[in-house]
Short mmCIF file of C-alpha atoms in Angstrom, two decimals:
data_model
loop_
_atom_site.label_atom_id
_atom_site.label_comp_id
_atom_site.label_asym_id
_atom_site.label_seq_id
_atom_site.Cartn_x
_atom_site.Cartn_y
_atom_site.Cartn_z
CA MET Y 13 3.60 32.67 3.83
CA LYS Y 14 0.23 32.27 5.65
CA ILE Y 15 -0.84 28.83 6.21
CA ALA Y 16 -4.24 27.79 6.51
CA VAL Y 17 -4.09 24.20 8.50
CA LEU Y 18 -8.48 22.97 8.53
CA GLY Y 19 -8.89 20.79 11.31
CA THR Y 20 -7.35 20.72 15.21
CA GLY Y 21 -6.94 17.52 16.28
CA MET Y 22 -3.67 15.37 16.31
CA VAL Y 23 -2.66 16.30 12.79
CA GLY Y 24 -3.93 19.79 12.60
CA GLN Y 25 -2.00 20.47 15.96
CA THR Y 26 1.21 18.61 14.28
CA ILE Y 27 1.54 20.28 11.17
CA ALA Y 28 0.52 23.99 12.06
CA GLY Y 29 2.76 24.28 15.08
CA LYS Y 30 6.29 22.62 12.73
CA LEU Y 31 4.64 25.33 10.21
CA ALA Y 32 4.75 28.30 12.27
CA GLU Y 33 8.42 26.69 14.02
CA LEU Y 34 9.49 26.80 10.46
CA GLY Y 35 8.56 30.93 10.82
CA HIS Y 36 4.69 30.62 8.69
CA GLU Y 37 1.83 33.10 9.58
CA VAL Y 38 -0.90 29.32 11.06
CA ILE Y 39 -4.54 29.94 10.76
CA MET Y 40 -6.00 27.66 12.65
CA GLY Y 41 -9.68 27.07 11.16
CA THR Y 42 -12.82 24.30 12.92
CA ARG Y 43 -16.13 24.56 12.98
CA ASP Y 44 -16.60 26.26 15.97
CA ALA Y 45 -13.54 28.03 17.39
CA GLU Y 46 -14.68 29.37 20.94
CA LYS Y 47 -15.67 25.95 20.98
CA ALA Y 48 -12.32 24.48 20.43
CA LYS Y 49 -10.57 27.42 22.43
CA SER Y 50 -12.86 25.73 25.82
CA ARG Y 51 -11.31 22.10 25.14
CA LYS Y 52 -8.68 21.20 28.18
CA GLY Y 53 -6.84 18.81 30.00
CA THR Y 54 -5.16 16.21 28.22
CA ASP Y 55 -6.44 12.88 25.80
CA ALA Y 56 -5.82 8.77 26.97
CA MET Y 57 -2.39 9.42 25.24
CA GLY Y 58 -0.86 12.41 27.79
CA ARG Y 59 -1.77 14.93 24.78
CA PRO Y 60 -2.68 18.43 25.61
CA ALA Y 61 -6.53 19.37 23.77
CA VAL Y 62 -6.59 21.99 21.26
CA GLY Y 63 -7.97 24.47 23.74
CA ASP Y 64 -4.72 24.53 26.22
CA TRP Y 65 -2.22 23.21 23.44
CA LEU Y 66 -3.74 27.07 21.52
CA SER Y 67 -2.31 28.53 25.04
CA MET Y 68 1.09 27.07 25.10
CA HIS Y 69 1.68 28.51 21.00
CA PRO Y 70 0.39 32.01 21.04
CA GLU Y 71 2.02 32.14 18.15
CA ILE Y 72 -1.37 30.29 15.97
CA LYS Y 73 -3.97 32.22 15.26
CA LEU Y 74 -7.98 29.60 15.38
CA ALA Y 75 -9.99 31.32 13.42
CA THR Y 76 -13.24 29.20 11.57
CA LEU Y 77 -12.69 27.25 8.92
CA SER Y 78 -14.01 30.19 6.19
CA GLU Y 79 -11.47 33.17 7.50
CA ALA Y 80 -8.57 30.25 8.24
CA ALA Y 81 -8.87 29.85 4.11
CA ALA Y 82 -9.49 33.20 3.85
CA ALA Y 83 -6.53 34.40 4.67
CA GLY Y 84 -3.88 31.19 3.42
CA GLU Y 85 -2.21 31.43 1.17
CA ILE Y 86 -1.52 27.71 1.23
CA ILE Y 87 -4.64 25.97 2.77
CA VAL Y 88 -3.54 22.72 4.09
CA ASN Y 89 -6.61 19.55 5.68
CA ALA Y 90 -6.40 18.25 8.37
CA THR Y 91 -9.47 17.35 9.12
CA SER Y 92 -10.43 13.87 9.52
CA GLY Y 93 -11.26 12.26 6.05
CA PHE Y 94 -14.99 12.05 6.92
CA GLY Y 95 -15.93 15.72 7.70
CA THR Y 96 -13.20 17.37 4.71
CA LEU Y 97 -15.41 17.83 2.21
CA ASP Y 98 -18.10 19.42 4.62
CA ALA Y 99 -15.38 21.03 6.07
CA LEU Y 100 -14.34 22.50 2.72
CA GLY Y 101 -17.53 23.73 1.76
CA HIS Y 102 -17.44 25.38 5.39
CA ALA Y 103 -13.63 26.71 3.48
CA GLY Y 104 -15.31 27.52 0.73
CA SER Y 105 -15.03 27.56 -2.72
CA GLU Y 106 -13.43 30.84 -3.32
CA ASN Y 107 -11.25 30.88 -0.25
CA LEU Y 108 -10.08 28.24 -2.03
CA ARG Y 109 -9.50 29.36 -5.42
CA ASN Y 110 -6.30 29.28 -7.41
CA LYS Y 111 -4.93 28.07 -3.54
CA VAL Y 112 -2.81 25.02 -3.39
CA LEU Y 113 -4.59 22.77 -0.86
CA ILE Y 114 -2.27 19.98 0.27
CA ASP Y 115 -4.42 17.02 1.64
CA ILE Y 116 -3.14 15.02 3.97
CA ALA Y 117 -6.68 13.47 4.54
CA ASN Y 118 -7.74 10.00 4.21
CA PRO Y 119 -10.75 8.70 3.70
CA LEU Y 120 -10.39 6.21 6.95
CA ASP Y 121 -14.36 4.70 8.20
CA PHE Y 122 -14.17 3.68 11.26
CA SER Y 123 -17.74 3.34 11.88
CA LYS Y 124 -18.14 -0.69 11.50
CA GLY Y 125 -15.29 -1.05 14.52
CA MET Y 126 -11.22 -1.95 13.71
CA PRO Y 127 -9.44 -1.73 11.47
CA PRO Y 128 -11.17 0.25 9.94
CA THR Y 129 -11.70 0.17 6.32
CA LEU Y 130 -12.28 2.80 3.83
CA TRP Y 131 -15.46 4.66 2.76
CA VAL Y 132 -14.15 5.76 -1.22
CA CYS Y 133 -11.18 3.80 -2.83
CA ASN Y 134 -10.25 1.51 -5.54
CA THR Y 135 -12.18 4.12 -8.48
CA ASP Y 136 -12.04 7.12 -6.60
CA SER Y 137 -10.65 8.45 -3.89
CA LEU Y 138 -10.89 11.66 -1.49
CA GLY Y 139 -8.68 13.29 -3.04
CA GLU Y 140 -10.25 12.98 -6.45
CA GLN Y 141 -13.48 13.73 -4.54
CA ILE Y 142 -11.88 17.09 -3.35
CA GLN Y 143 -10.44 18.08 -6.75
CA LYS Y 144 -13.91 17.41 -8.19
CA ALA Y 145 -15.95 19.56 -5.68
CA PHE Y 146 -13.45 22.05 -5.63
CA PRO Y 147 -12.32 22.70 -8.88
CA GLU Y 148 -10.25 25.78 -9.05
CA ALA Y 149 -8.00 24.65 -5.92
CA LYS Y 150 -4.67 22.90 -7.13
CA VAL Y 151 -4.77 20.02 -5.01
CA VAL Y 152 -1.94 17.83 -3.58
CA LYS Y 153 -2.13 14.70 -1.40
CA ALA Y 154 0.79 14.00 0.36
CA LEU Y 155 2.09 13.27 3.51
CA ASN Y 156 -0.90 10.65 4.01
CA THR Y 157 1.00 8.05 4.49
CA MET Y 158 1.89 7.53 7.88
CA ASN Y 159 1.78 8.93 11.64
CA ALA Y 160 1.68 12.71 11.72
CA TYR Y 161 4.86 13.27 14.12
CA LEU Y 162 6.75 11.67 10.90
CA MET Y 163 5.02 14.24 8.89
CA VAL Y 164 7.11 17.68 9.92
CA ASN Y 165 10.03 14.57 11.60
CA PRO Y 166 11.02 12.08 9.27
CA SER Y 167 14.64 10.98 11.07
CA LEU Y 168 11.98 9.05 13.99
CA VAL Y 169 12.53 6.73 11.62
CA PRO Y 170 16.56 5.84 10.53
CA GLY Y 171 17.56 5.91 7.55
CA ASP Y 172 15.86 7.00 3.50
CA HIS Y 173 12.02 6.07 3.31
CA SER Y 174 9.44 7.61 0.80
CA VAL Y 175 6.90 10.37 0.98
CA PHE Y 176 4.41 10.38 -1.72
CA MET Y 177 2.77 12.84 -3.70
CA SER Y 178 -0.11 13.26 -6.00
CA GLY Y 179 -1.32 15.96 -8.37
CA ASN Y 180 -2.62 18.03 -11.72
CA ASP Y 181 -0.41 20.79 -10.84
CA ALA Y 182 3.20 20.65 -11.63
CA GLU Y 183 3.53 23.95 -9.73
CA ALA Y 184 1.33 22.97 -6.77
CA LYS Y 185 3.26 20.58 -6.30
CA LYS Y 186 6.89 22.13 -6.65
CA ALA Y 187 5.29 24.63 -3.64
CA VAL Y 188 4.81 20.97 -1.52
CA LEU Y 189 7.89 20.21 -1.69
CA GLY Y 190 9.35 22.75 -0.73
CA ILE Y 191 7.22 22.71 1.91
CA LEU Y 192 7.76 18.56 2.35
CA ALA Y 193 12.16 19.54 2.55
CA SER Y 194 11.74 22.10 4.95
CA PHE Y 195 10.24 19.66 6.97
CA GLY Y 196 13.37 17.69 6.62
CA TRP Y 197 12.40 15.50 3.36
CA LYS Y 198 15.32 14.41 0.73
CA THR Y 199 14.57 15.30 -2.34
CA GLU Y 200 15.57 12.09 -3.01
CA ASN Y 201 12.98 10.38 -0.72
CA ILE Y 202 9.57 12.61 -2.72
CA ILE Y 203 8.36 10.57 -5.28
CA ASP Y 204 5.53 12.58 -7.36
CA LEU Y 205 3.24 9.59 -8.93
CA GLY Y 206 1.96 12.01 -10.67
CA ASP Y 207 -1.77 13.48 -11.26
CA ILE Y 208 -4.84 13.11 -8.89
CA THR Y 209 -6.22 9.91 -9.56
CA THR Y 210 -2.42 8.40 -8.39
CA ALA Y 211 -4.06 9.42 -4.84
CA ARG Y 212 -6.26 6.05 -5.16
CA GLY Y 213 -2.57 4.42 -4.83
CA THR Y 214 -1.18 6.70 -1.63
CA GLU Y 215 -5.12 5.63 0.56
CA GLN Y 216 -5.05 2.58 -0.41
CA MET Y 217 -1.85 1.82 2.20
CA LEU Y 218 -3.62 2.52 5.34
CA PRO Y 219 -5.34 -1.13 5.11
CA ILE Y 220 -2.14 -2.46 5.10
CA TRP Y 221 -0.41 0.80 7.58
CA VAL Y 222 -3.21 0.07 9.81
CA ARG Y 223 -2.24 -3.57 10.36
CA LEU Y 224 1.25 -2.81 10.67
CA MET Y 225 0.81 -0.41 13.34
CA GLY Y 226 -0.74 -3.52 14.88
CA VAL Y 227 1.83 -6.08 14.36
CA PHE Y 228 4.58 -3.39 15.87
CA GLY Y 229 2.62 -1.75 18.63
CA HIS Y 230 3.24 1.79 17.47
CA PRO Y 231 3.40 4.15 14.83
CA VAL Y 232 6.56 5.29 14.54
CA PHE Y 233 7.46 2.98 10.94
CA ASN Y 234 7.25 4.04 7.84
CA PHE Y 235 6.76 3.35 4.17
CA SER Y 236 10.02 3.07 2.19
CA ILE Y 237 10.09 2.33 -1.94
CA VAL Y 238 14.22 0.76 -2.73
CA LYS Y 239 15.32 -0.17 -5.88
CA GLY Y 240 17.24 -1.64 -8.66
CA THR Y 241 18.84 -1.84 -11.31
CA PRO Y 242 16.66 -3.44 -14.00
CA ALA Y 243 18.52 -6.04 -16.13
CA GLN Y 244 19.89 -4.90 -19.99
CA ARG Y 245 18.63 -6.96 -23.38
CA MET S 21 8.95 -31.63 -1.25
CA LYS S 22 6.55 -32.26 -3.74
CA ILE S 23 5.40 -28.78 -5.14
CA ALA S 24 2.62 -27.80 -7.71
CA VAL S 25 2.65 -24.46 -9.15
CA LEU S 26 -1.10 -23.43 -10.31
CA GLY S 27 -0.47 -21.08 -13.38
CA THR S 28 1.41 -21.49 -16.22
CA GLY S 29 3.09 -18.13 -16.45
CA MET S 30 5.24 -15.38 -15.81
CA VAL S 31 4.78 -15.61 -12.82
CA GLY S 32 4.15 -19.50 -12.12
CA GLN S 33 7.29 -20.14 -14.45
CA THR S 34 9.60 -17.53 -12.39
CA ILE S 35 8.51 -19.81 -8.91
CA ALA S 36 8.47 -23.57 -10.59
CA GLY S 37 11.92 -22.36 -11.98
CA LYS S 38 13.13 -21.66 -8.63
CA LEU S 39 11.85 -24.27 -6.80
CA ALA S 40 13.51 -27.12 -8.92
CA GLU S 41 16.63 -25.32 -8.81
CA LEU S 42 15.92 -25.54 -4.58
CA GLY S 43 15.46 -29.40 -4.45
CA HIS S 44 12.39 -29.45 -5.34
CA GLU S 45 9.60 -32.07 -7.00
CA VAL S 46 8.04 -29.88 -9.08
CA ILE S 47 4.74 -29.87 -11.35
CA MET S 48 2.89 -27.54 -13.03
CA GLY S 49 -0.45 -27.50 -12.74
CA THR S 50 -2.78 -25.63 -16.00
CA ARG S 51 -6.37 -26.29 -17.37
CA ASP S 52 -5.18 -28.01 -20.81
CA ALA S 53 -1.23 -29.39 -20.91
CA GLU S 54 -1.19 -30.17 -24.39
CA LYS S 55 -1.70 -26.81 -25.27
CA ALA S 56 0.36 -25.25 -23.06
CA LYS S 57 2.91 -28.07 -24.72
CA SER S 58 2.51 -26.63 -27.92
CA ARG S 59 3.02 -22.75 -26.61
CA LYS S 60 6.29 -22.15 -28.21
CA GLY S 61 8.48 -19.27 -29.20
CA THR S 62 9.60 -15.33 -26.92
CA ASP S 63 6.11 -12.62 -26.21
CA ALA S 64 7.10 -8.96 -26.36
CA MET S 65 9.10 -9.58 -23.65
CA GLY S 66 11.44 -11.66 -25.11
CA ARG S 67 10.50 -14.58 -22.91
CA PRO S 68 10.10 -18.04 -24.05
CA ALA S 69 6.68 -19.29 -24.24
CA VAL S 70 5.01 -21.94 -21.81
CA GLY S 71 6.26 -24.94 -24.35
CA ASP S 72 10.03 -23.94 -24.88
CA TRP S 73 10.10 -23.24 -21.62
CA LEU S 74 9.00 -26.53 -20.33
CA SER S 75 12.00 -28.30 -22.26
CA MET S 76 14.60 -25.78 -21.05
CA HIS S 77 13.05 -27.34 -17.48
CA PRO S 78 12.98 -31.31 -18.67
CA GLU S 79 12.58 -31.15 -14.41
CA ILE S 80 9.37 -30.05 -14.57
CA LYS S 81 6.42 -31.73 -14.88
CA LEU S 82 2.87 -30.47 -16.23
CA ALA S 83 -0.05 -32.11 -15.88
CA THR S 84 -4.39 -30.60 -15.78
CA LEU S 85 -4.97 -29.09 -12.09
CA SER S 86 -6.02 -30.81 -10.93
CA GLU S 87 -3.64 -33.72 -11.57
CA ALA S 88 -0.81 -31.50 -10.02
CA ALA S 89 -2.99 -30.23 -6.90
CA ALA S 90 -3.58 -33.94 -6.26
CA ALA S 91 0.32 -34.34 -6.69
CA GLY S 92 1.41 -31.32 -4.22
CA GLU S 93 2.43 -31.47 -0.50
CA ILE S 94 2.39 -27.64 -0.89
CA ILE S 95 0.33 -25.61 -3.64
CA VAL S 96 1.10 -22.22 -5.38
CA ASN S 97 -1.65 -20.46 -6.34
CA ALA S 98 0.67 -18.70 -9.49
CA THR S 99 -2.50 -18.08 -11.12
CA SER S 100 -4.07 -14.66 -12.48
CA GLY S 101 -6.82 -13.49 -9.73
CA PHE S 102 -9.71 -12.85 -12.39
CA GLY S 103 -9.18 -16.84 -12.94
CA THR S 104 -8.01 -17.79 -9.75
CA LEU S 105 -11.84 -18.57 -8.32
CA ASP S 106 -11.51 -21.27 -11.39
CA ALA S 107 -8.46 -22.83 -11.11
CA LEU S 108 -8.81 -23.66 -8.00
CA GLY S 109 -12.37 -25.57 -8.68
CA HIS S 110 -10.58 -27.47 -11.18
CA ALA S 111 -8.47 -28.60 -9.34
CA GLY S 112 -10.52 -30.11 -6.68
CA SER S 113 -11.10 -29.01 -2.89
CA GLU S 114 -10.40 -32.67 -2.51
CA ASN S 115 -7.09 -32.10 -4.02
CA LEU S 116 -6.36 -29.02 -1.79
CA ARG S 117 -7.75 -30.41 2.06
CA ASN S 118 -5.13 -29.53 4.48
CA LYS S 119 -2.33 -28.54 2.53
CA VAL S 120 -0.69 -24.83 2.89
CA LEU S 121 -1.88 -23.10 -0.64
CA ILE S 122 0.87 -20.33 -1.56
CA ASP S 123 -1.77 -17.33 -2.76
CA ILE S 124 0.48 -14.59 -4.61
CA ALA S 125 -2.10 -13.68 -7.07
CA ASN S 126 -3.85 -10.22 -7.45
CA PRO S 127 -7.33 -9.04 -8.61
CA LEU S 128 -6.12 -6.71 -11.05
CA ASP S 129 -8.77 -5.57 -12.97
CA PHE S 130 -7.59 -4.82 -16.58
CA SER S 131 -10.64 -4.91 -18.21
CA LYS S 132 -11.31 -1.38 -17.67
CA GLY S 133 -7.87 -0.16 -18.69
CA MET S 134 -4.83 1.45 -17.41
CA PRO S 135 -4.15 1.15 -14.46
CA PRO S 136 -5.72 -2.17 -13.68
CA THR S 137 -7.89 -1.57 -10.47
CA LEU S 138 -9.12 -4.03 -8.33
CA TRP S 139 -11.95 -6.24 -8.73
CA VAL S 140 -12.61 -7.25 -5.00
CA CYS S 141 -10.72 -4.88 -2.09
CA ASN S 142 -11.21 -2.74 1.18
CA THR S 143 -13.88 -5.49 2.50
CA ASP S 144 -12.67 -8.19 1.52
CA SER S 145 -10.01 -10.08 -1.03
CA LEU S 146 -9.17 -12.72 -3.07
CA GLY S 147 -7.24 -14.48 0.15
CA GLU S 148 -9.99 -14.70 1.77
CA GLN S 149 -11.89 -15.31 -0.91
CA ILE S 150 -10.00 -18.59 -1.61
CA GLN S 151 -9.81 -19.63 2.01
CA LYS S 152 -13.72 -19.11 2.11
CA ALA S 153 -14.51 -20.88 -0.68
CA PHE S 154 -11.68 -23.92 0.31
CA PRO S 155 -11.81 -23.72 4.11
CA GLU S 156 -10.15 -27.00 4.52
CA ALA S 157 -7.22 -25.22 3.35
CA LYS S 158 -4.28 -23.35 4.67
CA VAL S 159 -4.35 -20.01 2.46
CA VAL S 160 -1.50 -18.55 3.29
CA LYS S 161 -1.06 -15.00 1.34
CA ALA S 162 2.04 -13.93 0.23
CA LEU S 163 5.54 -12.47 -2.26
CA ASN S 164 1.28 -10.84 -4.51
CA THR S 165 3.77 -7.20 -3.82
CA MET S 166 6.33 -7.69 -6.11
CA ASN S 167 7.64 -8.60 -9.28
CA ALA S 168 7.90 -12.44 -9.57
CA TYR S 169 11.80 -12.27 -10.79
CA LEU S 170 11.85 -9.80 -7.00
CA MET S 171 9.68 -12.85 -5.00
CA VAL S 172 12.53 -15.86 -5.55
CA ASN S 173 15.60 -13.27 -5.68
CA PRO S 174 15.28 -11.02 -3.01
CA SER S 175 18.94 -9.42 -4.08
CA LEU S 176 17.73 -7.90 -6.93
CA VAL S 177 16.78 -4.42 -4.86
CA PRO S 178 19.73 -4.44 -2.89
CA GLY S 179 19.57 -3.73 1.72
CA ASP S 180 16.78 -4.60 2.65
CA HIS S 181 13.17 -5.03 2.30
CA SER S 182 9.82 -6.43 2.96
CA VAL S 183 7.76 -9.42 2.08
CA PHE S 184 4.53 -9.82 4.46
CA MET S 185 2.01 -13.32 4.46
CA SER S 186 -1.03 -13.15 5.69
CA GLY S 187 -3.06 -16.95 6.94
CA ASN S 188 -4.79 -18.58 9.87
CA ASP S 189 -2.77 -21.09 10.27
CA ALA S 190 0.46 -20.52 12.05
CA GLU S 191 2.31 -24.03 10.93
CA ALA S 192 1.29 -23.46 7.43
CA LYS S 193 2.77 -19.64 7.52
CA LYS S 194 5.99 -21.43 9.49
CA ALA S 195 6.30 -23.37 6.12
CA VAL S 196 5.92 -20.61 3.31
CA LEU S 197 8.57 -18.90 5.87
CA GLY S 198 10.89 -21.78 5.24
CA ILE S 199 11.03 -20.67 1.64
CA LEU S 200 10.94 -17.50 1.50
CA ALA S 201 14.35 -17.94 3.34
CA SER S 202 15.00 -20.96 0.78
CA PHE S 203 14.70 -17.66 -1.82
CA GLY S 204 17.30 -15.37 0.31
CA TRP S 205 14.95 -13.41 1.83
CA LYS S 206 16.22 -12.65 5.66
CA THR S 207 13.78 -13.32 8.41
CA GLU S 208 14.04 -9.99 9.10
CA ASN S 209 12.61 -8.52 6.21
CA ILE S 210 9.63 -11.50 6.26
CA ILE S 211 6.54 -9.69 7.89
CA ASP S 212 3.83 -11.66 9.50
CA LEU S 213 0.26 -9.18 9.38
CA GLY S 214 -1.32 -12.09 10.99
CA ASP S 215 -4.47 -13.36 9.77
CA ILE S 216 -6.00 -13.87 6.02
CA THR S 217 -8.46 -10.86 6.15
CA THR S 218 -4.92 -9.14 6.53
CA ALA S 219 -4.74 -9.87 2.63
CA ARG S 220 -6.57 -6.58 2.38
CA GLY S 221 -4.21 -4.78 2.73
CA THR S 222 -0.76 -6.17 0.78
CA GLU S 223 -3.19 -6.79 -1.89
CA GLN S 224 -4.08 -2.92 -1.97
CA MET S 225 -0.35 -2.14 -3.02
CA LEU S 226 -0.79 -3.36 -6.04
CA PRO S 227 -2.27 0.28 -7.03
CA ILE S 228 0.08 2.17 -6.08
CA TRP S 229 3.05 0.25 -7.28
CA VAL S 230 1.77 -0.59 -10.29
CA ARG S 231 2.31 3.58 -10.45
CA LEU S 232 5.87 3.42 -8.86
CA MET S 233 6.59 1.07 -11.73
CA GLY S 234 5.12 3.41 -14.28
CA VAL S 235 7.29 6.41 -12.28
CA PHE S 236 10.55 4.30 -12.35
CA GLY S 237 9.68 2.44 -15.61
CA HIS S 238 10.68 -0.70 -14.45
CA PRO S 239 9.51 -2.83 -12.28
CA VAL S 240 12.64 -3.67 -10.11
CA PHE S 241 11.48 -2.07 -6.75
CA ASN S 242 10.09 -3.10 -3.38
CA PHE S 243 7.80 -1.42 0.03
CA SER S 244 10.62 -1.82 2.71
CA ILE S 245 9.14 -1.00 5.88
CA VAL S 246 11.90 0.99 8.11
CA LYS S 247 10.74 1.19 11.85
CA GLY S 248 11.82 3.83 14.67
CA THR S 249 12.08 3.30 17.55
CA PRO S 250 8.73 4.78 20.07
CA ALA S 251 8.97 8.40 22.09
CA GLN S 252 9.25 6.64 25.98
CA ARG S 253 6.27 8.37 28.20
#
């Protein structure tokens, strides 16, 4: 399948790399493809800059946001939350029409120092804002409650743990479920929360996620929803 | 130990009952003790009204908010979030001074319909508002991320799952850890998130908790934080 991954940061690279490994035709989209290709070296975490990373992944194409979105049958939003609506505007509503748009971004505001706050929450969510701005896209919020490496490799955390989906379109959620399963997620650990307004719930898990990372000193953890049996009456 | 439980609803009853069972001297506090005692019958869930419940628990005293708070060496805030600051005002800052105040309430706003939203979140929390209003109390936010029955009986959900603590005072958190352990919580499942500002994180888990209850059709579930091992570099 042709999949567009919008955003070339660590999250975009991780998702794009895994999708390509699974045999999909992956087109990454960015504002300025030439600038992205010119980025070399490694970051503070020892990860290659996107220019070098692309050289190591010749099977993955880099294009503008609108070219990538036009080519993709499924679109993954891996841009940073602050830039998402603008980036999707550049991608173009005509290129998102009737397509599954997997939103893995979070509305994190780092401008007021650490830990970040959310710039939209509680009575709204980034997922809903995207769905409202692009009503003909089939937005599915997913994977936004964990580290990128874990998104595509759930076995990094042992045992059962959970991934959530929020979206208005049942067929789109089926498609996302298939992609999650191909990443290694067990069906019983994929929780469909309901419509896109439930994205408020998953986006609001970020504040505790950030604190837990501080407590543990690393991001290799996940939320697991563990169920008991209700008492019979 | 003498423990005051403020609030006579389902959460207050559950906590008070368990503390009494553990041998503590429990004084429940309410705005109007006579009115509470006159409440008889069962609610829609088949639970006894507080008047009947108190008749079934003669070892538990009922008093005004300020009498209960004055008597308690440890105070549990089990009032509804909307009424918490007002109720603690009636309890009296002089009666909260230097005492551990376990805040298990959530700032849930049901006034705009279901699901509830939070009336304070993201850049503030109910836990912080309490600490600010009563600076001499040692506020520890805990147990607010789960159903009341599970708070005092973690074995209702099988295996490992998590309870969080937020607070500025290390000694107070030690005291709360002891109470949690007496409820059956394993030490390794009690996560100290840090100071009281981390209550933002746990209070913001309520929106997904409410949605999960909708998906499952019952409240017998909990969040478990599952850790992996970070990659060596």
